[in-house]
Amino acid sequence: MKIEELRSRITPLTKKEQYYKSHPKHSGDYIEKHYNNDNEKLIQMTIDRYKATKEKHALFYDGQIITDEVLSFPIYCSKQTRYSFVPLHVRSYVEMKYVYSGHCYAIVNDKEVILHAGDMILLDVNSKHTVLMPTENDIIFNFQMDRSYFSDSFISKFSSVNPIVTFLTNIIDQKAQHNDYIIFNNREDDHDYVVRLIEMILCEYLDPSLFAISILDSYFSLLFIKMAQRYQMNMEQQFKENNKSYMTEIIQYIEQHYQDCTLMETAEKYGYNPDYLSRAIQKATGYTFKKLVNYYRMEAVGKELISTNKPIYLIAQENGFSNLNYFYKKFNVYFGGFPADYRKQFQAK
């Protein structure tokens, strides 16, 4: 499918959307039919791709055909049905919403969220939300993702500490609390790129070519990396507008001086109040200052254990761990074992 064809198909109202527009009292019929929750106020939703496809609900256009091949892909793509009411609910999967045009008015975890064209929101499992009824110009794409998609190898594609890394890591952690969300606001400098990427994803999804699954996997990897970049750039712009140093510069400074830098010294260097800087770093990276420093320390320790034969105590001291008991405790938390075993495991390969 060419992008021009996609654009021409997703804009007109489907028969179901036309019906809901003409019969607003029936705008919640589908939900009531398929998600009877014993009159509970909070509906539990799961992915039922085949049912949704068969009944042509929340699809892109009338007569659409989706192959079994793309239905097997761990990300299910759909379009928010316009003039349809979706009550407050939670989902058993991760969901990403992209506003292609118009707006998206939502309530997420009891907070009002307004998304504009080009904005995106990523919702973790069990985030409580509802989307207020979209009208004709409000074209919203949904990407519903199995948690299995977010493997360690997927997360390793992100080269730096970033809130999206923390968010995705939390998704695959069975013990973590799952009800969070993160918003990626539109940027003029990458709007056209992201729109094009979304369109290429949908073209491949709706009309799969040879190696479609591999192509979709690559597109989504690129989309997530782009979102991480967008979030970081938006943070930098916010700091720039406040006449502050870029957060990237501060994080790079911590990365280069992780052995001995302190919050007080870093705050003084960049002209921040320490408490303010601590909050800003956590907002930008998802890590506290101390955890960020330990992250870089442990990364360095892990590399040296594999690439050198230095004594373990010396590696620990040279990377900022003066207390060996503390070092062993943190190493076990970070790597899930002991330094000697870690070294033996990787040097044997």
mmCIF file with all atom_site columns, N, CA and C in Angstrom, residues 95-165:
data_model
loop_
_atom_site.group_PDB
_atom_site.id
_atom_site.type_symbol
_atom_site.label_atom_id
_atom_site.label_alt_id
_atom_site.label_comp_id
_atom_site.label_asym_id
_atom_site.label_entity_id
_atom_site.label_seq_id
_atom_site.pdbx_PDB_ins_code
_atom_site.Cartn_x
_atom_site.Cartn_y
_atom_site.Cartn_z
_atom_site.occupancy
_atom_site.B_iso_or_equiv
_atom_site.pdbx_formal_charge
_atom_site.auth_seq_id
_atom_site.auth_comp_id
_atom_site.auth_asym_id
_atom_site.auth_atom_id
_atom_site.pdbx_PDB_model_num
ATOM 1   N N  . GLU A 1 95  ? -0.036  0.021   25.815 1.00 0.00 ? 95  GLU A N  1
ATOM 2   C CA . GLU A 1 95  ? -0.696  0.694   24.697 1.00 0.00 ? 95  GLU A CA 1
ATOM 3   C C  . GLU A 1 95  ? -0.018  2.021   24.395 1.00 0.00 ? 95  GLU A C  1
ATOM 4   N N  . MET A 1 96  ? 0.125   2.288   23.100 1.00 0.00 ? 96  MET A N  1
ATOM 5   C CA . MET A 1 96  ? 0.646   3.572   22.649 1.00 0.00 ? 96  MET A CA 1
ATOM 6   C C  . MET A 1 96  ? -0.404  4.217   21.748 1.00 0.00 ? 96  MET A C  1
ATOM 7   N N  . LYS A 1 97  ? -0.686  5.483   21.987 1.00 0.00 ? 97  LYS A N  1
ATOM 8   C CA . LYS A 1 97  ? -1.632  6.224   21.162 1.00 0.00 ? 97  LYS A CA 1
ATOM 9   C C  . LYS A 1 97  ? -0.889  7.355   20.457 1.00 0.00 ? 97  LYS A C  1
ATOM 10  N N  . TYR A 1 98  ? -1.151  7.489   19.155 1.00 0.00 ? 98  TYR A N  1
ATOM 11  C CA . TYR A 1 98  ? -0.541  8.561   18.371 1.00 0.00 ? 98  TYR A CA 1
ATOM 12  C C  . TYR A 1 98  ? -1.650  9.389   17.741 1.00 0.00 ? 98  TYR A C  1
ATOM 13  N N  . VAL A 1 99  ? -1.594  10.708  17.944 1.00 0.00 ? 99  VAL A N  1
ATOM 14  C CA . VAL A 1 99  ? -2.610  11.600  17.387 1.00 0.00 ? 99  VAL A CA 1
ATOM 15  C C  . VAL A 1 99  ? -2.160  12.031  15.997 1.00 0.00 ? 99  VAL A C  1
ATOM 16  N N  . TYR A 1 100 ? -2.787  11.461  14.994 1.00 0.00 ? 100 TYR A N  1
ATOM 17  C CA . TYR A 1 100 ? -2.434  11.737  13.598 1.00 0.00 ? 100 TYR A CA 1
ATOM 18  C C  . TYR A 1 100 ? -2.981  13.094  13.160 1.00 0.00 ? 100 TYR A C  1
ATOM 19  N N  . SER A 1 101 ? -4.187  13.410  13.607 1.00 0.00 ? 101 SER A N  1
ATOM 20  C CA . SER A 1 101 ? -4.775  14.729  13.335 1.00 0.00 ? 101 SER A CA 1
ATOM 21  C C  . SER A 1 101 ? -5.794  15.048  14.417 1.00 0.00 ? 101 SER A C  1
ATOM 22  N N  . GLY A 1 102 ? -6.108  16.329  14.559 1.00 0.00 ? 102 GLY A N  1
ATOM 23  C CA . GLY A 1 102 ? -7.070  16.736  15.574 1.00 0.00 ? 102 GLY A CA 1
ATOM 24  C C  . GLY A 1 102 ? -6.502  16.671  16.974 1.00 0.00 ? 102 GLY A C  1
ATOM 25  N N  . HIS A 1 103 ? -7.304  16.154  17.906 1.00 0.00 ? 103 HIS A N  1
ATOM 26  C CA . HIS A 1 103 ? -6.903  16.100  19.311 1.00 0.00 ? 103 HIS A CA 1
ATOM 27  C C  . HIS A 1 103 ? -7.348  14.782  19.937 1.00 0.00 ? 103 HIS A C  1
ATOM 28  N N  . CYS A 1 104 ? -6.793  14.511  21.092 1.00 0.00 ? 104 CYS A N  1
ATOM 29  C CA . CYS A 1 104 ? -7.223  13.363  21.896 1.00 0.00 ? 104 CYS A CA 1
ATOM 30  C C  . CYS A 1 104 ? -7.405  13.851  23.320 1.00 0.00 ? 104 CYS A C  1
ATOM 31  N N  . TYR A 1 105 ? -8.638  13.793  23.799 1.00 0.00 ? 105 TYR A N  1
ATOM 32  C CA . TYR A 1 105 ? -8.940  14.203  25.164 1.00 0.00 ? 105 TYR A CA 1
ATOM 33  C C  . TYR A 1 105 ? -9.121  12.936  25.998 1.00 0.00 ? 105 TYR A C  1
ATOM 34  N N  . ALA A 1 106 ? -8.329  12.814  27.034 1.00 0.00 ? 106 ALA A N  1
ATOM 35  C CA . ALA A 1 106 ? -8.341  11.579  27.820 1.00 0.00 ? 106 ALA A CA 1
ATOM 36  C C  . ALA A 1 106 ? -8.249  11.883  29.308 1.00 0.00 ? 106 ALA A C  1
ATOM 37  N N  . ILE A 1 107 ? -8.647  10.914  30.097 1.00 0.00 ? 107 ILE A N  1
ATOM 38  C CA . ILE A 1 107 ? -8.431  10.924  31.542 1.00 0.00 ? 107 ILE A CA 1
ATOM 39  C C  . ILE A 1 107 ? -7.532  9.727   31.842 1.00 0.00 ? 107 ILE A C  1
ATOM 40  N N  . VAL A 1 108 ? -6.354  9.990   32.398 1.00 0.00 ? 108 VAL A N  1
ATOM 41  C CA . VAL A 1 108 ? -5.396  8.921   32.696 1.00 0.00 ? 108 VAL A CA 1
ATOM 42  C C  . VAL A 1 108 ? -5.034  8.994   34.171 1.00 0.00 ? 108 VAL A C  1
ATOM 43  N N  . ASN A 1 109 ? -5.304  7.919   34.884 1.00 0.00 ? 109 ASN A N  1
ATOM 44  C CA . ASN A 1 109 ? -5.031  7.875   36.327 1.00 0.00 ? 109 ASN A CA 1
ATOM 45  C C  . ASN A 1 109 ? -5.572  9.114   37.039 1.00 0.00 ? 109 ASN A C  1
ATOM 46  N N  . ASP A 1 110 ? -6.823  9.457   36.686 1.00 0.00 ? 110 ASP A N  1
ATOM 47  C CA . ASP A 1 110 ? -7.564  10.570  37.304 1.00 0.00 ? 110 ASP A CA 1
ATOM 48  C C  . ASP A 1 110 ? -7.022  11.947  36.926 1.00 0.00 ? 110 ASP A C  1
ATOM 49  N N  . LYS A 1 111 ? -6.164  12.026  35.907 1.00 0.00 ? 111 LYS A N  1
ATOM 50  C CA . LYS A 1 111 ? -5.642  13.314  35.446 1.00 0.00 ? 111 LYS A CA 1
ATOM 51  C C  . LYS A 1 111 ? -6.111  13.584  34.018 1.00 0.00 ? 111 LYS A C  1
ATOM 52  N N  . GLU A 1 112 ? -6.486  14.837  33.758 1.00 0.00 ? 112 GLU A N  1
ATOM 53  C CA . GLU A 1 112 ? -6.904  15.211  32.411 1.00 0.00 ? 112 GLU A CA 1
ATOM 54  C C  . GLU A 1 112 ? -5.680  15.351  31.516 1.00 0.00 ? 112 GLU A C  1
ATOM 55  N N  . VAL A 1 113 ? -5.723  14.704  30.368 1.00 0.00 ? 113 VAL A N  1
ATOM 56  C CA . VAL A 1 113 ? -4.619  14.741  29.409 1.00 0.00 ? 113 VAL A CA 1
ATOM 57  C C  . VAL A 1 113 ? -5.165  15.201  28.063 1.00 0.00 ? 113 VAL A C  1
ATOM 58  N N  . ILE A 1 114 ? -4.541  16.221  27.489 1.00 0.00 ? 114 ILE A N  1
ATOM 59  C CA . ILE A 1 114 ? -4.931  16.711  26.169 1.00 0.00 ? 114 ILE A CA 1
ATOM 60  C C  . ILE A 1 114 ? -3.745  16.525  25.228 1.00 0.00 ? 114 ILE A C  1
ATOM 61  N N  . LEU A 1 115 ? -3.943  15.731  24.195 1.00 0.00 ? 115 LEU A N  1
ATOM 62  C CA . LEU A 1 115 ? -2.897  15.485  23.206 1.00 0.00 ? 115 LEU A CA 1
ATOM 63  C C  . LEU A 1 115 ? -3.283  16.155  21.894 1.00 0.00 ? 115 LEU A C  1
ATOM 64  N N  . HIS A 1 116 ? -2.311  16.771  21.260 1.00 0.00 ? 116 HIS A N  1
ATOM 65  C CA . HIS A 1 116 ? -2.527  17.441  19.982 1.00 0.00 ? 116 HIS A CA 1
ATOM 66  C C  . HIS A 1 116 ? -1.894  16.631  18.854 1.00 0.00 ? 116 HIS A C  1
ATOM 67  N N  . ALA A 1 117 ? -2.147  17.038  17.623 1.00 0.00 ? 117 ALA A N  1
ATOM 68  C CA . ALA A 1 117 ? -1.591  16.326  16.473 1.00 0.00 ? 117 ALA A CA 1
ATOM 69  C C  . ALA A 1 117 ? -0.074  16.204  16.612 1.00 0.00 ? 117 ALA A C  1
ATOM 70  N N  . GLY A 1 118 ? 0.424   14.989  16.456 1.00 0.00 ? 118 GLY A N  1
ATOM 71  C CA . GLY A 1 118 ? 1.857   14.734  16.580 1.00 0.00 ? 118 GLY A CA 1
ATOM 72  C C  . GLY A 1 118 ? 2.274   14.246  17.945 1.00 0.00 ? 118 GLY A C  1
ATOM 73  N N  . ASP A 1 119 ? 1.403   14.398  18.952 1.00 0.00 ? 119 ASP A N  1
ATOM 74  C CA . ASP A 1 119 ? 1.722   13.922  20.304 1.00 0.00 ? 119 ASP A CA 1
ATOM 75  C C  . ASP A 1 119 ? 1.502   12.411  20.401 1.00 0.00 ? 119 ASP A C  1
ATOM 76  N N  . MET A 1 120 ? 2.173   11.826  21.369 1.00 0.00 ? 120 MET A N  1
ATOM 77  C CA . MET A 1 120 ? 2.056   10.390  21.596 1.00 0.00 ? 120 MET A CA 1
ATOM 78  C C  . MET A 1 120 ? 2.058   10.121  23.089 1.00 0.00 ? 120 MET A C  1
ATOM 79  N N  . ILE A 1 121 ? 1.306   9.113   23.513 1.00 0.00 ? 121 ILE A N  1
ATOM 80  C CA . ILE A 1 121 ? 1.304   8.700   24.917 1.00 0.00 ? 121 ILE A CA 1
ATOM 81  C C  . ILE A 1 121 ? 1.534   7.193   24.976 1.00 0.00 ? 121 ILE A C  1
ATOM 82  N N  . LEU A 1 122 ? 2.365   6.772   25.930 1.00 0.00 ? 122 LEU A N  1
ATOM 83  C CA . LEU A 1 122 ? 2.659   5.359   26.146 1.00 0.00 ? 122 LEU A CA 1
ATOM 84  C C  . LEU A 1 122 ? 2.102   4.975   27.508 1.00 0.00 ? 122 LEU A C  1
ATOM 85  N N  . LEU A 1 123 ? 1.194   4.000   27.521 1.00 0.00 ? 123 LEU A N  1
ATOM 86  C CA . LEU A 1 123 ? 0.481   3.602   28.737 1.00 0.00 ? 123 LEU A CA 1
ATOM 87  C C  . LEU A 1 123 ? 0.920   2.209   29.170 1.00 0.00 ? 123 LEU A C  1
ATOM 88  N N  . ASP A 1 124 ? 1.362   2.108   30.413 1.00 0.00 ? 124 ASP A N  1
ATOM 89  C CA . ASP A 1 124 ? 1.763   0.813   30.944 1.00 0.00 ? 124 ASP A CA 1
ATOM 90  C C  . ASP A 1 124 ? 0.522   -0.033  31.241 1.00 0.00 ? 124 ASP A C  1
ATOM 91  N N  . VAL A 1 125 ? 0.752   -1.307  31.471 1.00 0.00 ? 125 VAL A N  1
ATOM 92  C CA . VAL A 1 125 ? -0.311  -2.213  31.902 1.00 0.00 ? 125 VAL A CA 1
ATOM 93  C C  . VAL A 1 125 ? -1.001  -1.632  33.141 1.00 0.00 ? 125 VAL A C  1
ATOM 94  N N  . ASN A 1 126 ? -2.326  -1.723  33.175 1.00 0.00 ? 126 ASN A N  1
ATOM 95  C CA . ASN A 1 126 ? -3.138  -1.323  34.331 1.00 0.00 ? 126 ASN A CA 1
ATOM 96  C C  . ASN A 1 126 ? -3.221  0.180   34.572 1.00 0.00 ? 126 ASN A C  1
ATOM 97  N N  . SER A 1 127 ? -2.782  0.996   33.615 1.00 0.00 ? 127 SER A N  1
ATOM 98  C CA . SER A 1 127 ? -3.024  2.432   33.763 1.00 0.00 ? 127 SER A CA 1
ATOM 99  C C  . SER A 1 127 ? -4.509  2.681   33.498 1.00 0.00 ? 127 SER A C  1
ATOM 100 N N  . LYS A 1 128 ? -5.153  3.341   34.420 1.00 0.00 ? 128 LYS A N  1
ATOM 101 C CA . LYS A 1 128 ? -6.604  3.565   34.366 1.00 0.00 ? 128 LYS A CA 1
ATOM 102 C C  . LYS A 1 128 ? -6.883  4.755   33.456 1.00 0.00 ? 128 LYS A C  1
ATOM 103 N N  . HIS A 1 129 ? -7.634  4.552   32.366 1.00 0.00 ? 129 HIS A N  1
ATOM 104 C CA . HIS A 1 129 ? -7.839  5.660   31.447 1.00 0.00 ? 129 HIS A CA 1
ATOM 105 C C  . HIS A 1 129 ? -9.127  5.514   30.638 1.00 0.00 ? 129 HIS A C  1
ATOM 106 N N  . THR A 1 130 ? -9.529  6.623   30.076 1.00 0.00 ? 130 THR A N  1
ATOM 107 C CA . THR A 1 130 ? -10.646 6.664   29.144 1.00 0.00 ? 130 THR A CA 1
ATOM 108 C C  . THR A 1 130 ? -10.364 7.748   28.118 1.00 0.00 ? 130 THR A C  1
ATOM 109 N N  . VAL A 1 131 ? -10.828 7.545   26.895 1.00 0.00 ? 131 VAL A N  1
ATOM 110 C CA . VAL A 1 131 ? -10.688 8.537   25.826 1.00 0.00 ? 131 VAL A CA 1
ATOM 111 C C  . VAL A 1 131 ? -12.060 9.131   25.564 1.00 0.00 ? 131 VAL A C  1
ATOM 112 N N  . LEU A 1 132 ? -12.153 10.455  25.680 1.00 0.00 ? 132 LEU A N  1
ATOM 113 C CA . LEU A 1 132 ? -13.424 11.110  25.416 1.00 0.00 ? 132 LEU A CA 1
ATOM 114 C C  . LEU A 1 132 ? -13.724 11.029  23.924 1.00 0.00 ? 132 LEU A C  1
ATOM 115 N N  . MET A 1 133 ? -14.967 11.038  23.563 1.00 0.00 ? 133 MET A N  1
ATOM 116 C CA . MET A 1 133 ? -15.410 10.717  22.214 1.00 0.00 ? 133 MET A CA 1
ATOM 117 C C  . MET A 1 133 ? -14.709 11.532  21.116 1.00 0.00 ? 133 MET A C  1
ATOM 118 N N  . PRO A 1 134 ? -13.922 10.871  20.246 1.00 0.00 ? 134 PRO A N  1
ATOM 119 C CA . PRO A 1 134 ? -13.277 11.596  19.141 1.00 0.00 ? 134 PRO A CA 1
ATOM 120 C C  . PRO A 1 134 ? -14.313 11.983  18.089 1.00 0.00 ? 134 PRO A C  1
ATOM 121 N N  . THR A 1 135 ? -14.111 13.133  17.476 1.00 0.00 ? 135 THR A N  1
ATOM 122 C CA . THR A 1 135 ? -15.002 13.561  16.403 1.00 0.00 ? 135 THR A CA 1
ATOM 123 C C  . THR A 1 135 ? -14.294 13.392  15.057 1.00 0.00 ? 135 THR A C  1
ATOM 124 N N  . GLU A 1 136 ? -14.888 13.929  13.997 1.00 0.00 ? 136 GLU A N  1
ATOM 125 C CA . GLU A 1 136 ? -14.467 13.573  12.633 1.00 0.00 ? 136 GLU A CA 1
ATOM 126 C C  . GLU A 1 136 ? -13.000 13.849  12.341 1.00 0.00 ? 136 GLU A C  1
ATOM 127 N N  . ASN A 1 137 ? -12.457 14.940  12.832 1.00 0.00 ? 137 ASN A N  1
ATOM 128 C CA . ASN A 1 137 ? -11.068 15.297  12.528 1.00 0.00 ? 137 ASN A CA 1
ATOM 129 C C  . ASN A 1 137 ? -10.064 14.638  13.467 1.00 0.00 ? 137 ASN A C  1
ATOM 130 N N  . ASP A 1 138 ? -10.557 13.955  14.490 1.00 0.00 ? 138 ASP A N  1
ATOM 131 C CA . ASP A 1 138 ? -9.665  13.352  15.494 1.00 0.00 ? 138 ASP A CA 1
ATOM 132 C C  . ASP A 1 138 ? -9.279  11.930  15.077 1.00 0.00 ? 138 ASP A C  1
ATOM 133 N N  . ILE A 1 139 ? -8.182  11.814  14.358 1.00 0.00 ? 139 ILE A N  1
ATOM 134 C CA . ILE A 1 139 ? -7.698  10.504  13.917 1.00 0.00 ? 139 ILE A CA 1
ATOM 135 C C  . ILE A 1 139 ? -6.584  10.067  14.859 1.00 0.00 ? 139 ILE A C  1
ATOM 136 N N  . ILE A 1 140 ? -6.864  9.011   15.603 1.00 0.00 ? 140 ILE A N  1
ATOM 137 C CA . ILE A 1 140 ? -5.945  8.527   16.645 1.00 0.00 ? 140 ILE A CA 1
ATOM 138 C C  . ILE A 1 140 ? -5.617  7.066   16.362 1.00 0.00 ? 140 ILE A C  1
ATOM 139 N N  . PHE A 1 141 ? -4.339  6.768   16.285 1.00 0.00 ? 141 PHE A N  1
ATOM 140 C CA . PHE A 1 141 ? -3.909  5.388   16.048 1.00 0.00 ? 141 PHE A CA 1
ATOM 141 C C  . PHE A 1 141 ? -3.505  4.736   17.364 1.00 0.00 ? 141 PHE A C  1
ATOM 142 N N  . ASN A 1 142 ? -3.909  3.494   17.542 1.00 0.00 ? 142 ASN A N  1
ATOM 143 C CA . ASN A 1 142 ? -3.567  2.722   18.737 1.00 0.00 ? 142 ASN A CA 1
ATOM 144 C C  . ASN A 1 142 ? -2.610  1.592   18.374 1.00 0.00 ? 142 ASN A C  1
ATOM 145 N N  . PHE A 1 143 ? -1.596  1.423   19.199 1.00 0.00 ? 143 PHE A N  1
ATOM 146 C CA . PHE A 1 143 ? -0.649  0.327   19.020 1.00 0.00 ? 143 PHE A CA 1
ATOM 147 C C  . PHE A 1 143 ? -0.626  -0.458  20.334 1.00 0.00 ? 143 PHE A C  1
ATOM 148 N N  . GLN A 1 144 ? -1.220  -1.632  20.303 1.00 0.00 ? 144 GLN A N  1
ATOM 149 C CA . GLN A 1 144 ? -1.391  -2.443  21.512 1.00 0.00 ? 144 GLN A CA 1
ATOM 150 C C  . GLN A 1 144 ? -0.323  -3.531  21.524 1.00 0.00 ? 144 GLN A C  1
ATOM 151 N N  . MET A 1 145 ? 0.491   -3.540  22.582 1.00 0.00 ? 145 MET A N  1
ATOM 152 C CA . MET A 1 145 ? 1.716   -4.333  22.583 1.00 0.00 ? 145 MET A CA 1
ATOM 153 C C  . MET A 1 145 ? 1.746   -5.370  23.689 1.00 0.00 ? 145 MET A C  1
ATOM 154 N N  . ASP A 1 146 ? 2.038   -6.600  23.313 1.00 0.00 ? 146 ASP A N  1
ATOM 155 C CA . ASP A 1 146 ? 2.280   -7.638  24.310 1.00 0.00 ? 146 ASP A CA 1
ATOM 156 C C  . ASP A 1 146 ? 3.532   -7.279  25.103 1.00 0.00 ? 146 ASP A C  1
ATOM 157 N N  . ARG A 1 147 ? 3.521   -7.576  26.382 1.00 0.00 ? 147 ARG A N  1
ATOM 158 C CA . ARG A 1 147 ? 4.700   -7.296  27.211 1.00 0.00 ? 147 ARG A CA 1
ATOM 159 C C  . ARG A 1 147 ? 5.916   -8.083  26.745 1.00 0.00 ? 147 ARG A C  1
ATOM 160 N N  . SER A 1 148 ? 5.663   -9.223  26.106 1.00 0.00 ? 148 SER A N  1
ATOM 161 C CA . SER A 1 148 ? 6.770   -10.059 25.632 1.00 0.00 ? 148 SER A CA 1
ATOM 162 C C  . SER A 1 148 ? 7.619   -9.352  24.585 1.00 0.00 ? 148 SER A C  1
ATOM 163 N N  . TYR A 1 149 ? 7.050   -8.321  23.959 1.00 0.00 ? 149 TYR A N  1
ATOM 164 C CA . TYR A 1 149 ? 7.797   -7.589  22.927 1.00 0.00 ? 149 TYR A CA 1
ATOM 165 C C  . TYR A 1 149 ? 8.985   -6.841  23.519 1.00 0.00 ? 149 TYR A C  1
ATOM 166 N N  . PHE A 1 150 ? 8.845   -6.432  24.779 1.00 0.00 ? 150 PHE A N  1
ATOM 167 C CA . PHE A 1 150 ? 9.876   -5.605  25.409 1.00 0.00 ? 150 PHE A CA 1
ATOM 168 C C  . PHE A 1 150 ? 10.903  -6.488  26.118 1.00 0.00 ? 150 PHE A C  1
ATOM 169 N N  . SER A 1 151 ? 11.722  -7.127  25.337 1.00 0.00 ? 151 SER A N  1
ATOM 170 C CA . SER A 1 151 ? 12.756  -8.009  25.871 1.00 0.00 ? 151 SER A CA 1
ATOM 171 C C  . SER A 1 151 ? 13.979  -7.195  26.276 1.00 0.00 ? 151 SER A C  1
ATOM 172 N N  . ASP A 1 152 ? 14.917  -7.849  26.954 1.00 0.00 ? 152 ASP A N  1
ATOM 173 C CA . ASP A 1 152 ? 16.171  -7.190  27.320 1.00 0.00 ? 152 ASP A CA 1
ATOM 174 C C  . ASP A 1 152 ? 16.927  -6.740  26.078 1.00 0.00 ? 152 ASP A C  1
ATOM 175 N N  . SER A 1 153 ? 16.874  -7.549  25.021 1.00 0.00 ? 153 SER A N  1
ATOM 176 C CA . SER A 1 153 ? 17.590  -7.191  23.796 1.00 0.00 ? 153 SER A CA 1
ATOM 177 C C  . SER A 1 153 ? 16.970  -5.964  23.140 1.00 0.00 ? 153 SER A C  1
ATOM 178 N N  . PHE A 1 154 ? 15.639  -5.818  23.268 1.00 0.00 ? 154 PHE A N  1
ATOM 179 C CA . PHE A 1 154 ? 14.991  -4.622  22.723 1.00 0.00 ? 154 PHE A CA 1
ATOM 180 C C  . PHE A 1 154 ? 15.433  -3.383  23.487 1.00 0.00 ? 154 PHE A C  1
ATOM 181 N N  . ILE A 1 155 ? 15.423  -3.466  24.805 1.00 0.00 ? 155 ILE A N  1
ATOM 182 C CA . ILE A 1 155 ? 15.792  -2.319  25.637 1.00 0.00 ? 155 ILE A CA 1
ATOM 183 C C  . ILE A 1 155 ? 17.257  -1.955  25.456 1.00 0.00 ? 155 ILE A C  1
ATOM 184 N N  . SER A 1 156 ? 18.101  -2.938  25.148 1.00 0.00 ? 156 SER A N  1
ATOM 185 C CA . SER A 1 156 ? 19.532  -2.669  24.971 1.00 0.00 ? 156 SER A CA 1
ATOM 186 C C  . SER A 1 156 ? 19.812  -1.800  23.753 1.00 0.00 ? 156 SER A C  1
ATOM 187 N N  . LYS A 1 157 ? 18.812  -1.593  22.891 1.00 0.00 ? 157 LYS A N  1
ATOM 188 C CA . LYS A 1 157 ? 19.000  -0.739  21.723 1.00 0.00 ? 157 LYS A CA 1
ATOM 189 C C  . LYS A 1 157 ? 19.148  0.724   22.111 1.00 0.00 ? 157 LYS A C  1
ATOM 190 N N  . PHE A 1 158 ? 18.733  1.062   23.322 1.00 0.00 ? 158 PHE A N  1
ATOM 191 C CA . PHE A 1 158 ? 18.838  2.438   23.790 1.00 0.00 ? 158 PHE A CA 1
ATOM 192 C C  . PHE A 1 158 ? 20.193  2.612   24.461 1.00 0.00 ? 158 PHE A C  1
ATOM 193 N N  . SER A 1 159 ? 20.975  3.561   23.964 1.00 0.00 ? 159 SER A N  1
ATOM 194 C CA . SER A 1 159 ? 22.377  3.650   24.374 1.00 0.00 ? 159 SER A CA 1
ATOM 195 C C  . SER A 1 159 ? 22.608  4.488   25.618 1.00 0.00 ? 159 SER A C  1
ATOM 196 N N  . SER A 1 160 ? 21.606  5.164   26.124 1.00 0.00 ? 160 SER A N  1
ATOM 197 C CA . SER A 1 160 ? 21.843  6.042   27.266 1.00 0.00 ? 160 SER A CA 1
ATOM 198 C C  . SER A 1 160 ? 20.705  5.941   28.269 1.00 0.00 ? 160 SER A C  1
ATOM 199 N N  . VAL A 1 161 ? 20.938  6.481   29.461 1.00 0.00 ? 161 VAL A N  1
ATOM 200 C CA . VAL A 1 161 ? 19.900  6.521   30.488 1.00 0.00 ? 161 VAL A CA 1
ATOM 201 C C  . VAL A 1 161 ? 18.816  7.498   30.043 1.00 0.00 ? 161 VAL A C  1
ATOM 202 N N  . ASN A 1 162 ? 17.571  7.074   30.079 1.00 0.00 ? 162 ASN A N  1
ATOM 203 C CA . ASN A 1 162 ? 16.473  7.877   29.572 1.00 0.00 ? 162 ASN A CA 1
ATOM 204 C C  . ASN A 1 162 ? 15.191  7.387   30.230 1.00 0.00 ? 162 ASN A C  1
ATOM 205 N N  . PRO A 1 163 ? 14.218  8.280   30.455 1.00 0.00 ? 163 PRO A N  1
ATOM 206 C CA . PRO A 1 163 ? 12.970  7.838   31.076 1.00 0.00 ? 163 PRO A CA 1
ATOM 207 C C  . PRO A 1 163 ? 12.295  6.689   30.340 1.00 0.00 ? 163 PRO A C  1
ATOM 208 N N  . ILE A 1 164 ? 12.427  6.648   29.021 1.00 0.00 ? 164 ILE A N  1
ATOM 209 C CA . ILE A 1 164 ? 11.784  5.561   28.287 1.00 0.00 ? 164 ILE A CA 1
ATOM 210 C C  . ILE A 1 164 ? 12.437  4.226   28.598 1.00 0.00 ? 164 ILE A C  1
ATOM 211 N N  . VAL A 1 165 ? 13.758  4.239   28.881 1.00 0.00 ? 165 VAL A N  1
ATOM 212 C CA . VAL A 1 165 ? 14.454  3.010   29.267 1.00 0.00 ? 165 VAL A CA 1
ATOM 213 C C  . VAL A 1 165 ? 13.915  2.527   30.611 1.00 0.00 ? 165 VAL A C  1
#
